[in-house]
Each structure stands twice: as structure tokens, then as C-alpha cells.
Amino acid sequence: SAVISQKPSRDICQRGTSLTIQCQVDSQVTMMFWYRQQPGQSLTLIATANQGSEATYESGFVIDKFPISRPNLTFSTLTVSNMSPEDSSIYLCSAQWGTEAFFGQGTRLTVV
Amino acid sequence: AQKVTQAQTEISVVEKEDVTLDCVYETRDTTYYLFWYKQPPSGELVFLIRRNSFDEQNEISGRYSWNFQKSTSSFNFTITASQVVDSAVYFCAFRGAGAQKLVFGQGTRLTINP
């Protein structure tokens, strides 16, 4: 398995502000993924982040709202911009090794 | 399109009982992977198992066992002699061989009461 470190682990933010979540992997990976888990719901993929190219966003998610950086093969950030209470969720990053996918511990975001 | 269904939203049992979590998937792919993850109250997603579509052999790991039935498109998860520490939300997930992203079921919240 691999170690994926995500921070912050939780935050409470004011509406209208932005939060950047960091994800660090302990080995190089080609693709990293960002998921959102709204309260009591399943996980939904926000985007796939490849190193050296623009992230690929899933339907319903846009770059202006969720800009992603992928500066190297072990690190990625997700920014939740201009937050509203509807953005309150757990955000998880993930990376794939072979056929296995591993996840960070998640960032529990509450927007007030 | 692929779809994963976990019909059991919540299950509650008494400690030491056996419990089975159901997972049914839909796909036209011939090669694919199935996963189970555990999400304890702390929120992280813990990988439990991955199964390939071409390997229908059931698997046992301690108190955990998995039953993969391609004929019924099911990948069920059984916990034997459940313990309070097994309380969590469990997710079944699917990935096609040519795809990268995981498709998750809705999850089953399992509560083990002492």
C-alpha cells in the first residue's frame, strides 16, 4: 500500500472564502483523483489530475470552482473557491498503484 | 454506464453476529475490478479488497470474506463474529479495465452493538 497525507484534516470556513487542500503521496504516481462526499452520501469524483496537464473535470464540476494543481508526481492541491454552505463535505484525494486505489484521510469542511 | 447498488442503507446487529453486506453491479465490460472500502467515523477510506472479473474465487481474510458471483453480478461481503470496531460505513466500488475512476455504491452503514 501507499501513504497519502492530506491536510488540513478539517476546517470551518466563512462563506465566500476559499480553502486549499493539500495531498502528498509517498511515492510517484501518474494520476491523482479528488472526490467529494456530501453528508450522508457516497463519493463523487470531482476531477482527475495528471502531472503536467490540466485536470479533467467530471460533469457538474468546473475549474473556476475547484481549481486543481499538480506540480509534480507526488503532490496535488484542490481549492474550493467562493464557498457556500452547500460545499460542506468531506474531500478526499486518491492515487492509484496498479489496480489498487488508496485514499487520504480526508478533509472535513464545514462552511458557515 | 456502470452502476453499483448497495441496497442496504443501514444494518444494525449485536456483537458476535455474522453480517453480510450486499453489492450488485451493472456493466457491459468484460474485464473490470471490484473493491470494498471501509469508512470509520474518522472519515478516512480504508482499502479492504480488490477482485478481478476473471477471478471468481472467493476470498477469506480473518473474519472477513467475500463472495463474487459473476452470474448474478454480485460481490457480497460477510463479517463473521462481528465486533464493535467493525462499525463503519462500507462502500462497494467498480472500475472498468480501461477506466481510471472508481464508481461507488451508496454505502451501507453498519452498526455493531455491544
mmCIF file of C-alpha atoms in Angstrom:
data_model
loop_
_atom_site.group_PDB
_atom_site.id
_atom_site.type_symbol
_atom_site.label_atom_id
_atom_site.label_comp_id
_atom_site.label_asym_id
_atom_site.label_seq_id
_atom_site.Cartn_x
_atom_site.Cartn_y
_atom_site.Cartn_z
ATOM 1 C CA SER A 1 0.000 0.000 0.000
ATOM 2 C CA ALA A 2 0.958 3.648 -0.132
ATOM 3 C CA VAL A 3 0.713 6.531 2.267
ATOM 4 C CA ILE A 4 -1.350 9.520 1.262
ATOM 5 C CA SER A 5 -1.250 12.523 3.563
ATOM 6 C CA GLN A 6 -3.943 15.112 3.287
ATOM 7 C CA LYS A 7 -4.270 18.415 5.102
ATOM 8 C CA PRO A 8 -5.983 20.086 6.704
ATOM 9 C CA SER A 9 -7.937 17.232 8.248
ATOM 10 C CA ARG A 10 -10.822 19.558 8.977
ATOM 11 C CA ASP A 11 -11.702 23.227 8.754
ATOM 12 C CA ILE A 12 -14.555 25.595 9.394
ATOM 13 C CA CYS A 13 -14.690 28.404 6.859
ATOM 14 C CA GLN A 14 -16.723 31.503 6.250
ATOM 15 C CA ARG A 15 -18.885 31.625 3.148
ATOM 16 C CA GLY A 16 -17.303 33.470 0.273
ATOM 17 C CA THR A 17 -13.766 32.443 1.189
ATOM 18 C CA SER A 18 -11.566 29.782 -0.405
ATOM 19 C CA LEU A 19 -9.756 26.788 1.041
ATOM 20 C CA THR A 20 -6.844 24.896 -0.467
ATOM 21 C CA ILE A 21 -6.456 21.234 0.423
ATOM 22 C CA GLN A 22 -3.090 19.573 0.017
ATOM 23 C CA CYS A 23 -2.396 15.949 -0.840
ATOM 24 C CA GLN A 24 1.048 14.377 -0.567
ATOM 25 C CA VAL A 25 1.871 10.856 -1.723
ATOM 26 C CA ASP A 26 4.902 8.944 -0.513
ATOM 27 C CA SER A 27 5.771 7.653 -3.988
ATOM 28 C CA GLN A 28 5.389 8.875 -7.543
ATOM 29 C CA VAL A 29 2.058 8.293 -9.231
ATOM 30 C CA THR A 30 0.781 9.260 -12.647
ATOM 31 C CA MET A 31 -2.786 10.046 -11.739
ATOM 32 C CA MET A 32 -4.349 11.550 -8.662
ATOM 33 C CA PHE A 33 -8.039 11.963 -8.041
ATOM 34 C CA TRP A 34 -10.205 14.288 -5.991
ATOM 35 C CA TYR A 35 -13.541 13.120 -4.611
ATOM 36 C CA ARG A 36 -16.314 14.869 -2.725
ATOM 37 C CA GLN A 37 -18.516 13.178 -0.178
ATOM 38 C CA GLN A 38 -21.505 15.247 0.850
ATOM 39 C CA PRO A 39 -23.050 14.490 4.262
ATOM 40 C CA GLY A 40 -24.536 11.021 4.376
ATOM 41 C CA GLN A 41 -23.753 10.452 0.704
ATOM 42 C CA SER A 42 -21.399 8.382 -1.392
ATOM 43 C CA LEU A 43 -18.218 9.572 -3.048
ATOM 44 C CA THR A 44 -18.368 11.528 -6.285
ATOM 45 C CA LEU A 45 -15.341 12.170 -8.450
ATOM 46 C CA ILE A 46 -14.568 15.847 -8.923
ATOM 47 C CA ALA A 47 -11.585 15.585 -11.249
ATOM 48 C CA THR A 48 -8.555 13.609 -12.317
ATOM 49 C CA ALA A 49 -5.197 15.338 -12.003
ATOM 50 C CA ASN A 50 -2.278 14.422 -14.217
ATOM 51 C CA GLN A 51 1.138 15.914 -13.743
ATOM 52 C CA GLY A 52 1.961 18.491 -16.389
ATOM 53 C CA SER A 53 -1.519 18.909 -17.826
ATOM 54 C CA GLU A 54 -4.868 20.415 -16.981
ATOM 55 C CA ALA A 55 -7.098 18.432 -14.684
ATOM 56 C CA THR A 56 -10.034 16.617 -16.224
ATOM 57 C CA TYR A 57 -13.311 17.534 -14.547
ATOM 58 C CA GLU A 58 -16.402 15.392 -14.221
ATOM 59 C CA SER A 59 -19.822 16.611 -15.219
ATOM 60 C CA GLY A 60 -21.121 19.158 -12.743
ATOM 61 C CA PHE A 61 -17.695 20.349 -11.606
ATOM 62 C CA VAL A 62 -15.812 23.288 -13.099
ATOM 63 C CA ILE A 63 -12.292 24.596 -12.843
ATOM 64 C CA ASP A 64 -13.331 28.023 -11.612
ATOM 65 C CA LYS A 65 -14.983 26.487 -8.568
ATOM 66 C CA PHE A 66 -12.467 23.677 -7.942
ATOM 67 C CA PRO A 67 -9.062 24.654 -9.343
ATOM 68 C CA ILE A 68 -6.511 21.866 -9.074
ATOM 69 C CA SER A 69 -2.748 21.945 -9.224
ATOM 70 C CA ARG A 70 -0.420 19.016 -9.901
ATOM 71 C CA PRO A 71 3.126 20.406 -9.846
ATOM 72 C CA ASN A 72 4.880 17.037 -9.565
ATOM 73 C CA LEU A 73 4.273 13.306 -9.323
ATOM 74 C CA THR A 74 3.788 13.238 -5.554
ATOM 75 C CA PHE A 75 1.683 16.301 -4.815
ATOM 76 C CA SER A 76 -1.642 17.906 -5.688
ATOM 77 C CA THR A 77 -3.902 20.605 -4.342
ATOM 78 C CA LEU A 78 -7.621 21.199 -4.617
ATOM 79 C CA THR A 79 -9.067 24.636 -3.929
ATOM 80 C CA VAL A 80 -12.710 25.081 -3.041
ATOM 81 C CA SER A 81 -13.450 28.632 -4.154
ATOM 82 C CA ASN A 82 -16.079 31.132 -3.069
ATOM 83 C CA MET A 83 -17.501 28.647 -0.629
ATOM 84 C CA SER A 84 -21.134 28.314 0.328
ATOM 85 C CA PRO A 85 -22.755 26.041 2.928
ATOM 86 C CA GLU A 86 -23.527 23.557 0.116
ATOM 87 C CA ASP A 87 -19.784 22.933 -0.170
ATOM 88 C CA SER A 88 -19.732 21.414 3.305
ATOM 89 C CA SER A 89 -18.413 17.913 2.628
ATOM 90 C CA ILE A 90 -15.528 15.563 3.085
ATOM 91 C CA TYR A 91 -12.984 15.982 0.308
ATOM 92 C CA LEU A 92 -10.703 13.035 -0.371
ATOM 93 C CA CYS A 93 -7.701 12.654 -2.586
ATOM 94 C CA SER A 94 -6.785 9.317 -4.082
ATOM 95 C CA ALA A 95 -3.949 7.763 -6.014
ATOM 96 C CA GLN A 96 -3.710 4.514 -7.911
ATOM 97 C CA TRP A 97 -0.978 1.907 -7.783
ATOM 98 C CA GLY A 98 -1.524 -0.819 -10.324
ATOM 99 C CA THR A 99 -5.121 -1.855 -9.849
ATOM 100 C CA GLU A 100 -5.436 -0.618 -6.271
ATOM 101 C CA ALA A 101 -6.695 2.844 -5.337
ATOM 102 C CA PHE A 102 -5.782 4.356 -1.984
ATOM 103 C CA PHE A 103 -7.173 7.389 -0.247
ATOM 104 C CA GLY A 104 -6.011 10.137 2.024
ATOM 105 C CA GLN A 105 -7.681 10.588 5.383
ATOM 106 C CA GLY A 106 -9.997 13.254 4.008
ATOM 107 C CA THR A 107 -10.657 16.907 4.759
ATOM 108 C CA ARG A 108 -13.882 17.563 6.616
ATOM 109 C CA LEU A 109 -15.019 21.026 5.508
ATOM 110 C CA THR A 110 -17.810 22.982 7.160
ATOM 111 C CA VAL A 111 -18.877 26.277 5.614
ATOM 112 C CA VAL A 112 -20.778 28.672 7.847
ATOM 113 C CA ALA B 1 -22.698 3.081 -17.937
ATOM 114 C CA GLN B 2 -21.529 1.308 -14.852
ATOM 115 C CA LYS B 3 -23.595 1.293 -11.722
ATOM 116 C CA VAL B 4 -23.104 -0.087 -8.219
ATOM 117 C CA THR B 5 -26.048 -0.741 -5.920
ATOM 118 C CA GLN B 6 -25.862 -1.334 -2.202
ATOM 119 C CA ALA B 7 -29.480 -1.855 -1.312
ATOM 120 C CA GLN B 8 -28.902 -1.964 2.435
ATOM 121 C CA THR B 9 -28.682 1.608 3.688
ATOM 122 C CA GLU B 10 -28.205 0.672 7.335
ATOM 123 C CA ILE B 11 -27.651 -2.569 9.222
ATOM 124 C CA SER B 12 -27.578 -2.987 12.967
ATOM 125 C CA VAL B 13 -26.589 -6.222 14.680
ATOM 126 C CA VAL B 14 -25.432 -7.364 18.073
ATOM 127 C CA GLU B 15 -21.781 -8.145 18.591
ATOM 128 C CA LYS B 16 -20.660 -11.646 17.568
ATOM 129 C CA GLU B 17 -23.390 -11.996 14.976
ATOM 130 C CA ASP B 18 -22.464 -12.641 11.357
ATOM 131 C CA VAL B 19 -23.492 -9.969 8.881
ATOM 132 C CA THR B 20 -23.490 -9.817 5.075
ATOM 133 C CA LEU B 21 -23.325 -6.592 3.082
ATOM 134 C CA ASP B 22 -24.729 -6.857 -0.425
ATOM 135 C CA CYS B 23 -23.295 -5.298 -3.566
ATOM 136 C CA VAL B 24 -24.702 -5.603 -7.077
ATOM 137 C CA TYR B 25 -23.106 -4.018 -10.119
ATOM 138 C CA GLU B 26 -24.060 -3.339 -13.718
ATOM 139 C CA THR B 27 -21.631 -3.236 -16.599
ATOM 140 C CA ARG B 28 -21.101 -4.281 -20.183
ATOM 141 C CA ASP B 29 -17.365 -4.526 -19.683
ATOM 142 C CA THR B 30 -15.850 -7.984 -19.792
ATOM 143 C CA THR B 31 -12.842 -7.001 -17.721
ATOM 144 C CA TYR B 32 -13.267 -4.957 -14.589
ATOM 145 C CA TYR B 33 -12.338 -4.648 -10.908
ATOM 146 C CA LEU B 34 -14.468 -4.617 -7.793
ATOM 147 C CA PHE B 35 -13.490 -3.136 -4.454
ATOM 148 C CA TRP B 36 -14.657 -2.844 -0.886
ATOM 149 C CA TYR B 37 -13.692 0.073 1.347
ATOM 150 C CA LYS B 38 -14.362 0.789 4.999
ATOM 151 C CA GLN B 39 -15.007 4.323 6.237
ATOM 152 C CA PRO B 40 -14.869 4.591 10.034
ATOM 153 C CA PRO B 41 -16.301 7.660 11.815
ATOM 154 C CA SER B 42 -12.958 9.443 11.437
ATOM 155 C CA GLY B 43 -13.669 9.703 7.712
ATOM 156 C CA GLU B 44 -10.726 8.050 6.002
ATOM 157 C CA LEU B 45 -11.356 5.400 3.381
ATOM 158 C CA VAL B 46 -9.628 2.111 4.123
ATOM 159 C CA PHE B 47 -8.989 -0.327 1.289
ATOM 160 C CA LEU B 48 -10.202 -3.861 2.098
ATOM 161 C CA ILE B 49 -10.089 -5.893 -1.091
ATOM 162 C CA ARG B 50 -9.862 -5.816 -4.873
ATOM 163 C CA ARG B 51 -11.294 -8.516 -7.116
ATOM 164 C CA ASN B 52 -10.680 -9.047 -10.835
ATOM 165 C CA SER B 53 -13.573 -10.019 -13.066
ATOM 166 C CA PHE B 54 -11.748 -13.092 -14.296
ATOM 167 C CA ASP B 55 -11.162 -14.472 -10.826
ATOM 168 C CA GLU B 56 -14.318 -15.733 -9.165
ATOM 169 C CA GLN B 57 -12.566 -17.482 -6.337
ATOM 170 C CA ASN B 58 -13.951 -16.396 -3.001
ATOM 171 C CA GLU B 59 -11.560 -14.867 -0.541
ATOM 172 C CA ILE B 60 -11.248 -15.017 3.215
ATOM 173 C CA SER B 61 -9.164 -12.733 5.388
ATOM 174 C CA GLY B 62 -9.597 -13.395 9.066
ATOM 175 C CA ARG B 63 -13.204 -12.603 9.952
ATOM 176 C CA TYR B 64 -13.840 -11.064 6.536
ATOM 177 C CA SER B 65 -14.913 -12.998 3.466
ATOM 178 C CA TRP B 66 -16.058 -12.006 0.019
ATOM 179 C CA ASN B 67 -18.347 -13.867 -2.369
ATOM 180 C CA PHE B 68 -18.009 -12.881 -6.020
ATOM 181 C CA GLN B 69 -20.740 -14.260 -8.297
ATOM 182 C CA LYS B 70 -20.375 -13.133 -11.864
ATOM 183 C CA SER B 71 -23.630 -14.865 -12.888
ATOM 184 C CA THR B 72 -25.611 -12.585 -10.584
ATOM 185 C CA SER B 73 -23.250 -9.573 -10.821
ATOM 186 C CA SER B 74 -22.803 -9.576 -7.085
ATOM 187 C CA PHE B 75 -19.834 -9.069 -4.792
ATOM 188 C CA ASN B 76 -21.026 -9.571 -1.240
ATOM 189 C CA PHE B 77 -19.031 -9.029 1.928
ATOM 190 C CA THR B 78 -19.500 -11.072 5.102
ATOM 191 C CA ILE B 79 -18.143 -10.273 8.531
ATOM 192 C CA THR B 80 -18.105 -13.266 10.847
ATOM 193 C CA ALA B 81 -18.365 -12.834 14.614
ATOM 194 C CA SER B 82 -18.766 -9.070 14.286
ATOM 195 C CA GLN B 83 -17.107 -6.690 16.709
ATOM 196 C CA VAL B 84 -17.892 -3.141 17.779
ATOM 197 C CA VAL B 85 -14.786 -1.943 15.904
ATOM 198 C CA ASP B 86 -16.412 -3.123 12.677
ATOM 199 C CA SER B 87 -18.920 -0.280 12.965
ATOM 200 C CA ALA B 88 -18.401 1.921 9.913
ATOM 201 C CA VAL B 89 -19.796 2.774 6.513
ATOM 202 C CA TYR B 90 -18.785 0.215 3.905
ATOM 203 C CA PHE B 91 -18.553 1.078 0.232
ATOM 204 C CA CYS B 92 -18.508 -1.244 -2.737
ATOM 205 C CA ALA B 93 -16.861 0.209 -5.859
ATOM 206 C CA PHE B 94 -16.314 -0.671 -9.504
ATOM 207 C CA ARG B 95 -13.727 0.237 -12.092
ATOM 208 C CA GLY B 96 -13.644 -0.808 -15.716
ATOM 209 C CA ALA B 97 -10.357 -2.115 -17.013
ATOM 210 C CA GLY B 98 -9.903 0.804 -19.370
ATOM 211 C CA ALA B 99 -11.019 3.427 -16.891
ATOM 212 C CA GLN B 100 -9.292 5.103 -14.006
ATOM 213 C CA LYS B 101 -12.059 6.397 -11.826
ATOM 214 C CA LEU B 102 -13.992 4.398 -9.285
ATOM 215 C CA VAL B 103 -17.773 4.219 -9.290
ATOM 216 C CA PHE B 104 -19.065 3.871 -5.741
ATOM 217 C CA GLY B 105 -22.228 2.408 -4.336
ATOM 218 C CA GLN B 106 -24.238 4.431 -1.864
ATOM 219 C CA GLY B 107 -22.654 2.716 1.092
ATOM 220 C CA THR B 108 -24.026 0.629 3.955
ATOM 221 C CA ARG B 109 -23.820 1.979 7.489
ATOM 222 C CA LEU B 110 -23.054 -0.946 9.764
ATOM 223 C CA THR B 111 -23.566 -0.602 13.494
ATOM 224 C CA ILE B 112 -22.373 -3.344 15.820
ATOM 225 C CA ASN B 113 -23.970 -3.053 19.231
ATOM 226 C CA PRO B 114 -22.259 -4.453 22.327
#
